[in-house]
CSV table of C-alpha atoms in Angstrom, one decimal:
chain,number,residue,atom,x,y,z
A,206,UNK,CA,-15.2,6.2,8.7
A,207,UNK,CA,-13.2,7.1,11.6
A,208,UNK,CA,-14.0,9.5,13.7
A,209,UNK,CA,-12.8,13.4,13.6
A,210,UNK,CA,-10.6,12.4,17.3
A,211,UNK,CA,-9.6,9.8,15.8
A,212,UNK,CA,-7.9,11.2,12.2
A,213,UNK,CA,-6.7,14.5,14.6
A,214,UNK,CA,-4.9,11.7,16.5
A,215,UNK,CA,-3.3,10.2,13.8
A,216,UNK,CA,-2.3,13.4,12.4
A,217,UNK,CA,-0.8,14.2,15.8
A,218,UNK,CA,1.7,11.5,15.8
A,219,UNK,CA,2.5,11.4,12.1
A,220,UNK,CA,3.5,15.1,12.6
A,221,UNK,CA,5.7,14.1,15.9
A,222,UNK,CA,7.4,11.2,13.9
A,223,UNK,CA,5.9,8.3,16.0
A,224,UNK,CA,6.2,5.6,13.3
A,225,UNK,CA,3.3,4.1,12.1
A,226,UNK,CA,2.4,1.0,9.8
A,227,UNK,CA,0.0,0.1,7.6
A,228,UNK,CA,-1.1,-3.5,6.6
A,229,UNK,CA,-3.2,-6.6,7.0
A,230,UNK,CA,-3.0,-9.9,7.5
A,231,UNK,CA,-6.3,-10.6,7.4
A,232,UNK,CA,-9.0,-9.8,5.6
A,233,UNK,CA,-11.2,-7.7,7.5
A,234,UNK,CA,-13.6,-5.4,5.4
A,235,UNK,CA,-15.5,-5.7,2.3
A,236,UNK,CA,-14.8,-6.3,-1.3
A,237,UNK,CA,-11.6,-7.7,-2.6
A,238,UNK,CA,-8.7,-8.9,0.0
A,239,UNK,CA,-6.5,-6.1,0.4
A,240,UNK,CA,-9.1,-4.0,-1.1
A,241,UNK,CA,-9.2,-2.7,3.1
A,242,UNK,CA,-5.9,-1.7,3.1
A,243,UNK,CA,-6.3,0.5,-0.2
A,244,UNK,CA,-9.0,2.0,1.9
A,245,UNK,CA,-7.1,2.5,5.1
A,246,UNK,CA,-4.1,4.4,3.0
A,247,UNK,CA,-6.8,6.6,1.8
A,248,UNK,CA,-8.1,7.3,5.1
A,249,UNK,CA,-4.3,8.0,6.5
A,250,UNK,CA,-4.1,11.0,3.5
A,251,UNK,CA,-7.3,12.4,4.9
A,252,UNK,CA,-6.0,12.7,8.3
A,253,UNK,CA,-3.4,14.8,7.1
A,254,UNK,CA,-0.9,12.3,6.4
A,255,UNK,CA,1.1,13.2,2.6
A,256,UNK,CA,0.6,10.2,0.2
A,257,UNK,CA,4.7,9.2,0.5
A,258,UNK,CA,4.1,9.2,3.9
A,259,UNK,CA,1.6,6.5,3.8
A,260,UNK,CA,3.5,4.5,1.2
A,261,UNK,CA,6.3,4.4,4.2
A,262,UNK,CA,4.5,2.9,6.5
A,263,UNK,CA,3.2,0.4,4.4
A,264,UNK,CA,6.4,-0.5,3.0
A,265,UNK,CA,9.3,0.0,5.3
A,266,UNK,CA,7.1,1.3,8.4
A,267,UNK,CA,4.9,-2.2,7.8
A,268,UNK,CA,8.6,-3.7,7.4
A,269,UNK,CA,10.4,-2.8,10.6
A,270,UNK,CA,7.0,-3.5,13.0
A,271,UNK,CA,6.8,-7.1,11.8
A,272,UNK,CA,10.9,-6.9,12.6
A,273,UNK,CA,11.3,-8.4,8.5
A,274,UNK,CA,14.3,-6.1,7.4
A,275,UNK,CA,14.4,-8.4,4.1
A,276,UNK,CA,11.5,-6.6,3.0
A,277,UNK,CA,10.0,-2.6,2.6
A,278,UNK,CA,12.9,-1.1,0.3
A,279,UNK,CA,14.0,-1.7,-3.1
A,280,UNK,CA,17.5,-3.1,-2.6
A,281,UNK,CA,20.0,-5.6,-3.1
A,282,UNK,CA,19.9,-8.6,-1.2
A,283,UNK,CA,16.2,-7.9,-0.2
A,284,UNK,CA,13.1,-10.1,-1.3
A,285,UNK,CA,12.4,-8.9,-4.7
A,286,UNK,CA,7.8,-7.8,-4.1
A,287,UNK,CA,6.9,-4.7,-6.2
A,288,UNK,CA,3.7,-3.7,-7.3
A,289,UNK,CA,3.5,-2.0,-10.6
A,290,UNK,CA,0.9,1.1,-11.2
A,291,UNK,CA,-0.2,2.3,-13.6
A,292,UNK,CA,-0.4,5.6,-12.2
A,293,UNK,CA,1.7,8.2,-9.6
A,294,UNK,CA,0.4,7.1,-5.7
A,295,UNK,CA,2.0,10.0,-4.8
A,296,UNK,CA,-0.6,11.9,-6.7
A,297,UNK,CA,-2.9,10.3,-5.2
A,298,UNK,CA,-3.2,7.6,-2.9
A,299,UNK,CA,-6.1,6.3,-4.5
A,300,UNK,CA,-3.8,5.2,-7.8
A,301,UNK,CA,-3.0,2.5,-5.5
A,302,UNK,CA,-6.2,0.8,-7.0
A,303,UNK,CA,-4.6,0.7,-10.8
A,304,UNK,CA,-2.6,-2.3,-10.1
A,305,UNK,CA,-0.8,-3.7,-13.4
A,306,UNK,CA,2.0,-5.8,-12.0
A,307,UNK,CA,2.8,-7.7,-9.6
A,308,UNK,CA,6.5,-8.8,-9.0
A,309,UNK,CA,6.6,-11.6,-5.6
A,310,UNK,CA,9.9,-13.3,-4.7
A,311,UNK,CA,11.4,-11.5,-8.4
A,312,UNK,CA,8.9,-13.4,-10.3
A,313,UNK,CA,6.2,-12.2,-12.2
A,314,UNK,CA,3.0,-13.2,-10.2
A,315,UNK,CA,0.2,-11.0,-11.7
A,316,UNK,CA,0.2,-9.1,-15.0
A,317,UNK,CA,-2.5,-7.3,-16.0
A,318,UNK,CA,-0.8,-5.9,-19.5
A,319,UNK,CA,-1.8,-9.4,-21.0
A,320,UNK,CA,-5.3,-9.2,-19.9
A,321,UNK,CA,-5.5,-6.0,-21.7
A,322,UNK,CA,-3.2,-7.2,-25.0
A,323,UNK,CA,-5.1,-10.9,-25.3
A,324,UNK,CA,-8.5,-9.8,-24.1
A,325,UNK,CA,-7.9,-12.6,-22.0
A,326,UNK,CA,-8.2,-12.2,-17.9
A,327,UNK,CA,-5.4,-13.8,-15.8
């Protein structure tokens, strides 16, 4: 858990609109891969951060530090990566955890409706 300087910093330059991104490349903590990022998003809302806020910056914040302006919006002409909830992130953050799509390169990669409807996992 980081500590109290640390969170009052980040709430410091969230509020001063210092952009900031969230993502991994690596896997880096414990469980699942990405399972540390879910974890780092919920640590950004603690530090004061709103939930849309944190969705930026892992989406177009994440976008424009790795300079890749084909991805971190939903638009035409941009690569086509969307994760499907099943519940409002912007609620809370943690709903980031019930995954039940995955949509890479415009192509269904991951769907967890058939796991459900066959009893089958994917």
């Amino acid at each position: 858990m980081p500590t109290r300087t640390a969170r009052g910093n980040r709430q410091k330059v969230s509020r001063a609109g210092v952009h900031i991104a969230l993502g991994s490349d690596t896997f880096s903590g414990r469980g699942l891969f990405g399972a540390n990022t879910v974890e780092e998003a919920e640590l950004m809302v603690a530090a004061g951060m709103t939930p849309t806020q944190v969705l930026a910056a892992g989406t177009s914040g994440a976008s424009r530090q790795c300079a890749r302006p084909d991805l971190g919006t939903v638009a035409r002409g941009k690569c086509a990566d969307l994760l499907v909830l099943d519940a409002d992130p912007t609620a809370d953050i943690g709903n980031l955890r019930r995954l039940r799509m995955v949509i890479l390169n415009g192509e269904l990669a991951v769907d967890k409706r058939r796991a459900v409807s066959s009893g089958s996992p994917r």
